[in-house]
């Protein structure tokens, strides 16, 4: 008996069907069967299914004699299911890699609940991806099981059948089946969740829900949407036949009204001539199933006529437009006030003892600017340091940090009079550089991939990037800090502006150069990593040639397992991927289960590096910083050709690597299994790399910046080791 029966109803999806089936058959977890139901599809779907069935014995095809619709096609497949759990997958959607393994593990962890709810992401026909906006509901559900009454927020998730798996015996015992119609998921999911004695939650994206340009009822303007009324009638009939569910009637009454009014409000769902009839049918149902509970304000429209509803809609639209105009007017007025403040302060002399700092687009006291700020506090305590910080980051600031919010009056006041500006990202375009002010740009690391003006020849990589505007902002730089001569050459070429390069080293790397045993102990303790474990840090970068930037290069759970006993895998995604769907594709769930440690949210990456024993990366600039620790580095370059062709690279990292290079997961796993990741060849390659890219990093960079650029002391040069044999101080391009 298989663990899962994946039931796939199929109708007019020949362009997507292969991708759907491949996503199932390619799962690392193989204990499943596929029951594909050909709903008399008029295209080539039937033949495609037969081909898959011939190739894989796990696929069983059922050809229906006539078209019966999505719900009843699922019903047709259920009698043939033998798995412990039913998984209904629409034939134009796909499973994410590792989804079945994650679901199986969660089912075992929660001791086979009646229903397990998991997360999904919408994948749009134009290429975009967006995670379920209510994913937090799954994270907040806890590690055990619950009922709908104990965690009613679970009912706020999209009430569809395909973001859940159902214990087959539970489905049979309750006689659950799909009715005919277009909103057939509604009378299945409400009964399934309300009657369940034990529900589990999995905070992981397991399904990519395809938003097709055509062919989906949600993108269809027709009377088919009237079907929602019949489906809610079925929901109420189910509740009426189960007295123990009577307490849910008020909730379902409200949900029905909200759902129907939402359909009515969408401009592309109902023909204009049918909207009045739809409203009246909804109001009739609303009256019929009304309870003693007060009617919410947003649903009181259903107690009046359609004419009054339309009047309220028009009034709301007008009010919204007026509100937006009012907001615009208030914003313009505030802008004039702030501009006046800026002009007034600009008439006053610069404050020679005022420095303004920012890092990573105002994300906090981080990186090079933070290191310079600390050094200035020690060496130049008379210089007042003020940080520009986003409002959502204020709670994470150290208690002794003075800050202003971007765009506030305080921001305009300090930026109008400050002498020193320290940032690793360009300041906004409206910040005017006053004569005598000193702009110190620290960058965000040593560049491997193309930057600045070099992006002009890479249209894919500069999508959404205004390079001329970027260069106009860079014209304000006075000093550009560099950690090596390679960076000096790159920044001169990529930013043809008027700055002077300063060979200071990277201030944020001072803590790495002077690393002491035990420096990473706090991180290890915080994440429960045993002291004697070897910590493998995996830090992939984003891909410009992939929409969204994220690509799973290998199965993280498998890598963590293959590393073996005594080793802990720590994963840190690129900061630009921290808020996207990448975290939901298994990383958060693997962290919760203790398979690995997700360090993406760690504010200080230096602490993460100090806590690790070896770095595995692809093309992240983190490798240049990490080399200061003189610890092994492995470059996983399985898609180097595509990456370099799309973004452009200043040199071939696979030829001048800081350690061994793997070009497949098999090679990566072998490096760790054999111990070669830290052999003599690894040390030789690392020494060569460090000589070239860590040449100005001597642990004194931050102090050097303060002394030379703020205090005006004579230049204190960084120690520059002799170049290793064969090193080049020229740029190569791909």
XYZ file of C-alpha atoms in Angstrom:
734
model
C 0.000 0.000 0.000
C 1.602 3.325 -1.042
C 1.746 6.320 1.263
C 0.115 8.695 -1.248
C -2.442 8.368 -4.005
C -1.962 11.392 -6.231
C -5.190 11.911 -8.167
C -4.771 14.108 -11.241
C -7.922 15.081 -13.204
C -6.978 16.003 -16.773
C -8.799 18.192 -19.287
C -7.342 20.403 -22.048
C -3.919 20.901 -20.463
C -1.643 19.204 -22.981
C 0.851 22.071 -22.807
C 1.263 21.718 -19.042
C 0.556 18.047 -18.374
C 4.094 16.763 -18.861
C 5.514 19.313 -16.431
C 2.888 18.353 -13.861
C 3.583 14.621 -14.098
C 7.350 15.120 -14.154
C 7.135 17.130 -10.940
C 5.464 14.139 -9.261
C 7.488 11.313 -10.765
C 10.747 13.154 -10.108
C 10.144 13.425 -6.360
C 12.883 12.035 -4.115
C 10.142 10.309 -2.086
C 8.921 7.424 -4.248
C 6.194 5.721 -2.182
C 3.183 6.917 -4.171
C 0.858 6.059 -7.016
C -0.558 8.394 -9.647
C -4.150 7.996 -10.758
C -4.592 10.182 -13.819
C -8.198 10.685 -14.907
C -8.650 11.650 -18.556
C -11.894 13.641 -18.417
C -12.575 13.015 -22.092
C -10.038 15.689 -22.988
C -10.394 16.700 -26.659
C -6.675 17.407 -27.120
C -3.651 15.126 -26.831
C -3.836 14.642 -23.055
C -5.045 11.038 -23.271
C -2.100 9.984 -25.416
C 0.349 11.794 -23.143
C -1.034 9.957 -20.122
C -0.750 6.597 -21.863
C 2.890 7.323 -22.726
C 3.689 8.091 -19.085
C 1.877 4.954 -17.925
C 3.985 2.842 -20.289
C 7.194 4.330 -18.899
C 6.352 4.310 -15.183
C 4.334 1.577 -13.446
C 3.298 4.026 -10.723
C 1.019 5.795 -13.224
C -2.474 4.436 -13.793
C -4.729 6.060 -16.387
C -8.507 6.112 -16.290
C -10.194 7.263 -19.524
C -13.739 8.499 -18.873
C -16.339 7.866 -21.598
C -17.678 11.409 -21.305
C -16.658 14.747 -19.835
C -17.921 15.051 -16.260
C -16.053 18.072 -14.917
C -13.223 18.557 -12.452
C -14.960 17.440 -9.250
C -16.556 14.294 -10.586
C -13.333 13.354 -12.389
C -11.677 13.361 -8.967
C -14.527 11.199 -7.676
C -13.905 8.753 -10.511
C -10.287 8.343 -9.437
C -10.911 7.815 -5.725
C -12.186 4.181 -5.893
C -8.871 3.176 -7.484
C -6.783 4.823 -4.753
C -4.946 2.494 -2.390
C -2.689 5.005 -0.619
C -2.893 6.075 2.995
C -3.464 9.672 1.902
C -5.247 11.295 -1.020
C -3.492 14.152 -2.800
C -5.585 15.982 -5.416
C -3.241 17.748 -7.842
C -4.603 19.825 -10.706
C -2.979 18.892 -13.994
C -1.633 22.357 -14.752
C 0.008 22.739 -11.323
C 3.290 21.222 -10.147
C 4.842 19.860 -6.977
C 7.930 21.609 -5.701
C 11.109 19.515 -5.358
C 11.087 17.502 -2.146
C 7.406 18.211 -1.430
C 6.295 14.602 -0.901
C 9.235 13.893 1.389
C 8.391 16.947 3.496
C 4.701 15.978 3.651
C 5.520 12.375 4.555
C 7.892 13.497 7.314
C 5.296 15.888 8.726
C 2.609 13.187 8.679
C 4.883 10.885 10.632
C 5.749 13.668 13.066
C 2.050 14.437 13.716
C 1.007 10.748 13.816
C -1.209 10.672 10.741
C -3.798 13.436 11.174
C -7.072 13.427 9.230
C -5.940 16.400 7.154
C -2.566 18.040 6.606
C -2.567 21.609 5.241
C 0.528 22.946 3.476
C 1.573 26.080 1.649
C 1.636 27.032 -2.017
C 2.930 29.744 -4.330
C 1.140 31.337 -7.265
C 3.137 31.112 -10.484
C 1.863 33.544 -13.092
C 1.796 33.001 -16.830
C 4.141 35.964 -17.294
C 6.755 34.345 -15.037
C 6.204 35.917 -11.640
C 5.922 33.958 -8.391
C 4.160 35.026 -5.190
C 3.869 33.095 -1.966
C 0.543 32.686 -0.206
C 0.075 35.933 1.729
C -1.406 34.044 4.704
C 1.520 31.643 5.120
C 1.913 32.868 8.706
C -1.258 30.924 9.604
C 0.636 27.695 8.999
C 3.653 28.842 10.982
C 1.433 29.859 13.897
C -0.394 26.510 13.962
C 2.284 24.944 16.149
C 4.058 21.617 15.995
C 1.174 19.391 17.055
C -2.313 18.826 15.680
C -5.489 20.783 16.282
C -9.136 21.097 15.307
C -10.711 23.924 13.349
C -12.246 25.169 16.604
C -8.832 25.307 18.264
C -7.179 27.135 15.365
C -10.000 28.755 13.330
C -7.510 30.837 11.365
C -6.884 27.723 9.273
C -10.246 28.398 7.604
C -8.977 31.757 6.353
C -6.579 30.028 3.976
C -7.600 29.476 0.385
C -10.426 26.939 0.570
C -9.234 24.663 -2.200
C -8.628 20.945 -2.252
C -5.048 20.872 -3.574
C -3.238 22.531 -0.633
C -4.028 19.583 1.639
C -3.710 15.813 1.846
C -6.502 13.714 3.347
C -6.347 10.411 5.170
C -8.224 8.040 2.859
C -9.999 6.204 5.671
C -11.215 9.560 7.022
C -12.598 10.547 3.605
C -14.385 7.209 3.274
C -15.840 7.309 6.794
C -17.347 10.755 6.211
C -18.528 10.037 2.688
C -16.761 13.072 1.244
C -17.133 13.548 -2.486
C -17.103 16.351 -5.029
C -20.365 17.734 -6.451
C -20.740 18.959 -10.034
C -20.035 22.628 -10.682
C -17.213 25.132 -10.895
C -16.715 25.941 -7.204
C -16.664 22.259 -6.264
C -13.829 22.704 -3.751
C -16.065 24.715 -1.381
C -18.427 21.872 -0.292
C -15.429 19.528 0.066
C -12.975 21.623 2.058
C -15.372 23.093 4.630
C -16.779 19.681 5.658
C -13.320 18.097 5.547
C -11.814 20.684 7.906
C -14.803 21.208 10.198
C -15.270 17.468 10.801
C -11.583 16.641 11.216
C -10.587 15.471 14.684
C -6.904 16.164 14.022
C -5.458 18.670 11.549
C -1.754 19.184 10.930
C 0.056 22.108 9.288
C 3.214 22.223 7.208
C 4.818 25.625 6.709
C 6.354 24.758 3.357
C 5.504 25.512 -0.281
C 4.574 22.158 -1.775
C 2.526 23.209 -4.815
C 3.121 25.789 -7.512
C -0.383 26.976 -8.365
C -0.336 28.022 -11.996
C -2.259 31.206 -12.811
C -3.022 30.664 -16.473
C -3.789 33.544 -18.778
C -6.868 31.717 -20.039
C -8.730 28.539 -19.158
C -9.175 29.222 -15.432
C -12.588 30.066 -14.056
C -11.067 32.916 -12.079
C -10.025 34.502 -15.369
C -13.400 33.884 -17.040
C -16.254 36.371 -17.332
C -19.452 34.317 -17.407
C -22.515 33.153 -15.517
C -20.527 30.146 -14.312
C -19.826 32.105 -11.142
C -23.469 31.707 -10.115
C -22.415 28.177 -9.161
C -21.054 29.521 -5.873
C -24.591 29.776 -4.507
C -25.362 26.100 -5.103
C -22.093 25.093 -3.479
C -22.779 27.037 -0.282
C -26.242 25.475 -0.183
C -24.442 22.118 -0.074
C -22.183 23.323 2.731
C -25.167 24.346 4.839
C -26.916 21.054 4.062
C -23.860 19.174 5.351
C -23.766 21.229 8.547
C -27.511 20.735 9.087
C -27.048 16.973 8.814
C -24.278 17.059 11.426
C -25.677 18.708 14.581
C -22.238 18.777 16.201
C -21.227 21.379 13.581
C -24.126 23.774 14.300
C -21.753 26.217 16.008
C -20.178 26.929 12.617
C -23.342 28.325 11.002
C -22.623 31.996 11.910
C -19.092 31.694 10.555
C -20.259 30.055 7.316
C -23.021 32.643 6.940
C -20.456 35.422 7.093
C -18.004 33.562 4.872
C -20.668 32.994 2.214
C -21.561 36.689 2.137
C -17.934 37.766 1.907
C -17.141 35.243 -0.808
C -20.112 36.188 -2.979
C -19.576 39.938 -2.599
C -15.915 39.445 -3.473
C -16.933 37.746 -6.729
C -19.417 40.542 -7.436
C -16.819 43.246 -6.816
C -14.293 41.769 -9.248
C -14.638 43.622 -12.570
C -13.857 40.560 -14.732
C -15.965 37.810 -13.148
C -19.614 38.502 -14.029
C -21.173 40.034 -17.145
C -22.437 43.506 -16.263
C -25.995 42.531 -17.196
C -25.960 39.672 -14.661
C -24.569 41.469 -11.617
C -27.954 42.563 -10.306
C -29.292 39.024 -10.483
C -26.165 37.694 -8.742
C -26.618 40.233 -5.932
C -30.289 39.310 -5.455
C -29.486 35.588 -5.359
C -26.762 36.227 -2.790
C -29.083 38.383 -0.654
C -31.742 35.663 -0.775
C -29.291 33.051 0.523
C -28.018 35.488 3.122
C -31.535 35.946 4.492
C -32.378 32.245 4.364
C -29.374 31.154 6.421
C -29.180 34.141 8.735
C -28.360 33.432 12.381
C -28.852 35.465 15.544
C -25.339 36.902 15.266
C -25.038 40.638 14.389
C -24.424 41.300 10.702
C -20.913 42.704 10.102
C -20.770 46.199 8.640
C -19.250 45.019 5.380
C -22.202 42.673 4.782
C -25.079 45.000 5.639
C -25.331 45.865 1.957
C -26.974 42.464 1.472
C -29.894 43.632 3.625
C -30.674 46.435 1.194
C -31.309 46.438 -2.533
C -28.906 46.307 -5.422
C -29.427 49.983 -6.249
C -28.292 51.005 -2.770
C -25.361 48.561 -2.981
C -24.233 50.126 -6.258
C -24.564 53.612 -4.798
C -22.374 52.598 -1.872
C -19.816 51.086 -4.233
C -19.662 54.291 -6.264
C -19.400 56.365 -3.093
C -16.604 54.156 -1.801
C -14.749 54.456 -5.108
C -15.174 58.234 -5.078
C -14.086 58.381 -1.464
C -11.044 56.320 -2.288
C -10.114 58.624 -5.140
C -10.587 61.703 -2.953
C -8.610 60.035 -0.194
C -5.747 59.341 -2.558
C -5.811 62.932 -3.762
C -5.820 64.086 -0.162
C -2.871 61.859 0.647
C -1.040 63.199 -2.384
C -1.781 66.761 -1.321
C -0.642 66.090 2.245
C 2.492 64.361 0.970
C 3.238 67.299 -1.322
C 2.736 69.735 1.550
C 4.962 67.666 3.811
C 7.542 67.537 1.047
C 7.481 71.318 0.760
C 7.931 71.635 4.519
C 10.837 69.201 4.509
C 12.338 70.889 1.478
C 12.069 74.198 3.314
C 13.806 72.670 6.303
C 16.557 71.361 4.029
C 17.025 74.741 2.370
C 17.052 76.499 5.735
C 19.678 74.160 7.138
C 21.641 74.308 3.901
C 22.163 78.017 4.550
C 23.973 77.125 7.741
C 27.591 75.901 7.685
C 28.357 72.204 7.689
C 28.791 70.629 11.074
C 32.378 69.286 11.079
C 31.487 66.863 13.855
C 28.421 65.231 12.276
C 28.504 61.935 10.362
C 25.499 60.188 8.796
C 25.573 56.419 8.281
C 23.444 53.950 6.360
C 23.808 50.330 5.288
C 21.930 48.040 2.928
C 19.216 50.590 2.080
C 18.681 51.625 5.710
C 18.340 48.085 7.121
C 20.258 48.746 10.306
C 23.687 49.121 11.891
C 25.463 46.661 9.640
C 28.460 45.948 7.435
C 31.298 48.352 6.686
C 29.453 51.472 7.867
C 28.849 49.830 11.262
C 32.542 48.963 11.616
C 33.534 52.546 10.739
C 30.966 53.905 13.206
C 32.423 51.775 16.000
C 35.944 52.921 15.188
C 34.841 56.569 15.063
C 33.195 56.220 18.474
C 36.572 55.106 19.840
C 39.009 57.302 17.909
C 36.868 60.378 17.236
C 34.268 60.536 20.012
C 33.606 64.183 19.201
C 32.074 63.125 15.857
C 28.360 62.557 16.360
C 27.140 59.564 14.376
C 23.506 59.407 13.223
C 22.057 56.400 11.383
C 19.336 56.430 8.745
C 17.160 53.402 9.523
C 13.837 52.122 8.191
C 10.988 52.229 10.677
C 10.540 48.443 10.633
C 14.156 48.011 11.748
C 14.154 50.438 14.671
C 13.275 47.758 17.241
C 16.429 45.824 16.313
C 18.815 48.749 16.905
C 21.306 48.749 19.787
C 20.027 50.997 22.593
C 22.760 53.623 22.237
C 22.242 54.313 18.510
C 20.975 57.727 17.426
C 18.844 57.409 14.317
C 16.456 59.199 11.972
C 13.816 57.737 9.658
C 14.234 58.140 5.883
C 12.438 61.218 4.599
C 11.645 62.577 8.072
C 12.367 66.122 9.191
C 15.191 64.733 11.276
C 16.626 63.071 8.181
C 16.534 66.320 6.203
C 18.060 68.192 9.125
C 21.099 65.940 9.558
C 21.710 65.290 5.852
C 21.657 69.040 5.168
C 24.458 69.750 7.646
C 26.531 66.570 7.954
C 30.151 66.622 6.870
C 30.602 62.847 6.584
C 28.351 60.419 4.707
C 29.158 56.715 5.010
C 27.120 54.168 3.044
C 27.466 50.866 1.191
C 24.488 51.696 -1.074
C 23.940 54.893 -3.034
C 22.116 57.648 -1.187
C 18.720 58.672 -2.641
C 18.829 60.902 -5.686
C 17.263 63.864 -3.868
C 20.155 64.123 -1.408
C 22.211 67.129 -2.491
C 25.955 66.953 -1.918
C 27.097 70.211 -0.383
C 30.584 71.579 -1.022
C 32.886 70.410 1.721
C 30.914 67.282 2.580
C 32.782 63.970 2.356
C 31.038 60.917 0.918
C 32.692 57.608 1.750
C 31.385 54.655 -0.231
C 32.290 51.268 1.153
C 30.618 48.961 -1.431
C 29.309 45.553 -0.380
C 32.305 43.368 -1.074
C 34.727 42.353 -3.774
C 32.994 42.135 -7.170
C 32.895 38.930 -9.172
C 29.845 39.701 -11.299
C 29.408 42.798 -13.449
C 28.447 46.017 -11.699
C 27.559 49.605 -12.608
C 28.248 50.720 -16.170
C 29.342 47.205 -17.127
C 25.679 46.178 -16.858
C 24.851 48.307 -19.898
C 25.893 45.418 -22.111
C 23.848 42.909 -20.105
C 20.163 43.785 -20.640
C 18.950 40.779 -18.652
C 21.099 41.574 -15.631
C 20.148 45.259 -15.553
C 16.402 44.627 -15.770
C 14.805 47.261 -13.553
C 18.147 48.994 -12.924
C 18.599 52.600 -14.071
C 22.345 52.599 -14.715
C 22.634 56.306 -15.712
C 20.809 57.283 -12.514
C 23.095 54.960 -10.559
C 26.134 56.732 -11.978
C 24.702 60.188 -11.249
C 24.365 59.153 -7.609
C 27.884 57.739 -7.630
C 29.134 61.147 -8.795
C 28.744 62.226 -5.157
C 31.384 59.765 -3.938
C 34.619 61.283 -2.703
C 36.257 58.054 -1.612
C 35.818 54.451 -2.666
C 37.192 51.888 -0.217
C 38.903 48.841 -1.704
C 40.230 45.605 -0.219
C 42.395 44.656 -3.185
C 43.706 45.935 -6.490
C 41.139 43.866 -8.362
C 38.342 45.904 -6.747
C 40.193 49.123 -7.485
C 40.260 48.279 -11.177
C 36.632 47.180 -11.231
C 35.224 50.254 -9.495
C 37.228 52.597 -11.753
C 35.752 50.859 -14.760
C 32.216 50.179 -13.496
C 31.735 53.644 -11.972
C 33.420 56.228 -14.244
C 32.992 59.012 -11.686
C 35.188 61.457 -9.758
C 36.076 59.524 -6.610
C 39.483 58.542 -5.284
C 40.202 54.898 -4.459
C 41.518 54.326 -0.953
C 43.356 51.089 -0.172
C 42.003 50.724 3.311
C 40.774 47.146 3.301
C 37.179 46.227 4.142
C 36.212 47.508 7.614
C 33.633 44.750 8.168
C 36.401 42.171 7.708
C 38.464 43.438 10.633
C 36.692 40.956 12.934
C 37.506 38.130 10.521
C 41.179 39.002 10.217
C 41.525 39.085 13.982
C 39.287 36.082 14.646
C 39.919 34.268 17.908
C 38.850 30.760 18.964
C 35.331 30.877 20.297
C 34.273 34.029 18.418
C 31.328 32.165 16.890
C 30.252 30.467 20.117
C 27.241 32.745 20.656
C 25.792 31.824 17.262
C 26.357 28.123 17.883
C 24.750 28.306 21.287
C 21.771 30.286 20.009
C 21.038 27.651 17.390
C 21.817 24.609 19.500
C 24.895 23.525 17.538
C 27.175 21.216 19.558
C 30.621 22.630 20.245
C 32.387 19.688 18.616
C 30.403 19.833 15.356
C 31.931 20.887 12.062
C 29.718 23.705 10.750
C 29.271 23.796 6.974
C 27.991 27.193 5.827
C 26.124 27.172 2.512
C 25.633 30.669 1.046
C 24.232 30.728 -2.510
C 23.781 33.934 -4.484
C 20.831 35.032 -6.609
C 20.458 34.299 -10.340
C 19.646 37.227 -12.603
C 18.631 34.885 -15.415
C 15.875 33.331 -13.280
C 12.780 35.348 -12.432
C 12.714 35.827 -8.696
C 16.430 35.072 -8.469
C 16.192 31.771 -6.588
C 17.070 28.299 -7.809
C 17.421 25.138 -5.749
C 20.798 23.819 -6.878
C 20.453 20.611 -4.845
C 18.336 19.004 -2.118
C 19.363 20.652 1.154
C 17.928 17.846 3.280
C 19.938 15.297 1.341
C 23.114 17.368 1.659
C 22.607 17.703 5.415
C 22.175 13.932 5.641
C 25.141 13.181 3.379
C 27.414 15.374 5.489
C 27.096 12.713 8.153
C 27.330 12.677 11.927
C 29.182 15.454 13.684
C 28.428 18.063 11.016
C 25.782 20.798 10.965
C 24.601 22.507 7.781
C 23.925 26.239 8.106
C 22.183 27.955 5.175
C 22.161 31.682 4.494
C 20.228 32.880 1.463
C 21.083 36.069 -0.404
C 19.390 39.011 1.419
C 17.298 39.816 -1.663
C 15.651 36.385 -1.371
C 14.853 36.578 2.338
C 11.286 37.845 1.856
C 10.412 35.825 -1.245
C 9.149 32.279 -1.763
C 12.646 30.789 -1.434
C 12.286 30.496 2.352
C 9.035 28.567 1.951
C 10.481 25.975 -0.384
C 11.554 23.823 2.529
C 14.198 25.906 4.291
C 12.009 27.128 7.151
C 10.547 23.655 7.693
C 13.967 21.968 7.669
C 15.163 24.479 10.244
C 12.127 23.799 12.456
C 12.789 20.060 12.322
C 16.457 20.507 13.171
C 17.709 19.148 9.835
C 19.725 22.327 9.272
C 20.023 25.888 10.564
C 18.466 28.743 8.578
C 20.697 31.773 9.195
C 19.100 34.017 6.564
C 17.638 36.353 9.177
C 20.867 36.720 11.125
C 21.614 40.438 11.002
C 25.390 40.100 11.217
C 26.781 37.758 8.593
C 30.245 38.141 10.136
C 29.026 36.212 13.182
C 27.718 33.424 10.953
C 31.061 33.161 9.200
C 32.969 33.100 12.478
C 30.806 30.204 13.688
C 31.513 28.071 10.618
C 34.399 25.799 9.682
C 33.976 25.695 5.918
C 32.082 27.720 3.305
C 30.201 26.216 0.387
C 29.072 28.849 -2.082
C 28.510 29.320 -5.761
C 29.368 32.857 -6.830
C 28.592 34.884 -3.703
C 30.896 37.769 -2.821
C 30.900 36.286 0.676
C 33.791 34.052 -0.393
C 36.141 37.051 -0.629
C 35.368 38.035 2.959
C 35.458 34.451 4.218
C 38.938 33.954 2.794
C 40.245 36.213 5.579
C 39.465 33.414 8.040
C 41.829 31.094 6.163
C 39.262 28.298 6.382
C 38.321 25.926 3.548
C 36.032 27.139 0.760
C 34.261 24.962 -1.807
C 32.803 26.548 -4.946
C 29.742 24.735 -6.282
C 29.664 25.850 -9.913
C 27.119 23.590 -11.572
C 25.672 26.463 -13.646
C 28.684 28.736 -14.026
C 28.282 29.024 -17.786
C 24.695 30.247 -17.568
C 25.457 32.579 -14.659
C 28.473 34.187 -16.335
C 26.685 34.524 -19.673
C 23.667 36.217 -18.079
C 25.331 38.522 -15.546
C 28.899 38.797 -16.798
C 31.962 38.092 -14.654
C 35.296 39.852 -14.194
C 37.176 36.562 -14.014
C 36.520 32.842 -14.150
C 35.971 31.747 -10.555
C 36.265 28.090 -11.555
C 39.818 28.717 -12.826
C 40.905 31.005 -9.952
C 38.921 29.418 -7.144
C 39.627 29.702 -3.396
C 39.354 25.943 -3.051
C 37.985 22.876 -4.773
C 35.268 23.309 -7.400
C 32.308 20.941 -7.771
C 30.251 20.905 -10.948
C 27.558 18.481 -9.792
C 25.984 17.459 -6.527
C 27.767 14.117 -6.763
C 31.131 15.899 -6.828
C 30.115 18.145 -3.928
C 29.049 15.212 -1.760
C 32.247 13.323 -2.641
C 34.448 16.230 -1.538
C 32.992 16.027 1.956
C 32.754 12.238 2.108
C 36.403 11.871 1.101
C 37.723 14.714 3.254
C 39.304 16.415 0.227
C 37.506 19.670 1.015
C 40.349 20.452 3.427
C 43.345 18.761 1.783
C 46.670 20.350 0.830
C 45.427 21.360 -2.609
C 42.549 23.208 -0.967
C 45.027 25.078 1.238
C 47.235 25.936 -1.746
C 44.323 27.331 -3.739
C 43.112 29.310 -0.729
C 46.533 30.848 -0.112
C 46.730 32.020 -3.701
C 43.214 33.455 -3.510
C 43.893 35.252 -0.218
C 47.068 36.822 -1.557
C 45.124 38.326 -4.417
C 41.846 39.354 -2.815
C 42.663 39.973 0.874
C 45.806 42.000 0.263
C 44.683 45.190 2.082
C 42.723 43.442 4.850
C 44.935 43.561 7.937
C 42.364 44.058 10.722
C 42.854 47.839 10.863
C 40.606 48.978 8.010
C 37.935 50.752 10.071
C 40.504 52.598 12.180
C 42.395 53.529 9.009
C 39.248 55.068 7.477
C 38.584 57.166 10.582
C 42.157 58.335 10.966
C 42.769 59.268 7.363
C 39.359 60.402 6.094
C 37.804 61.868 9.261
C 40.747 62.979 11.424
C 43.030 63.910 8.538
C 46.027 62.020 9.877
C 48.789 60.968 7.480
C 47.904 57.978 5.362
C 48.407 54.694 7.181
C 48.854 52.183 4.355
C 47.578 48.654 4.606
C 50.212 45.956 4.550
C 50.412 44.654 1.018
C 51.825 41.149 0.620
C 53.759 40.364 -2.478
C 51.533 38.966 -5.238
C 51.590 35.216 -5.615
C 53.224 33.870 -8.718
C 50.975 34.195 -11.704
C 48.591 36.731 -10.103
C 47.121 39.253 -12.493
C 46.083 42.822 -11.791
C 44.008 43.068 -14.952
C 40.366 42.339 -15.562
C 39.150 39.534 -17.723
C 35.627 39.412 -19.094
C 33.177 36.782 -20.137
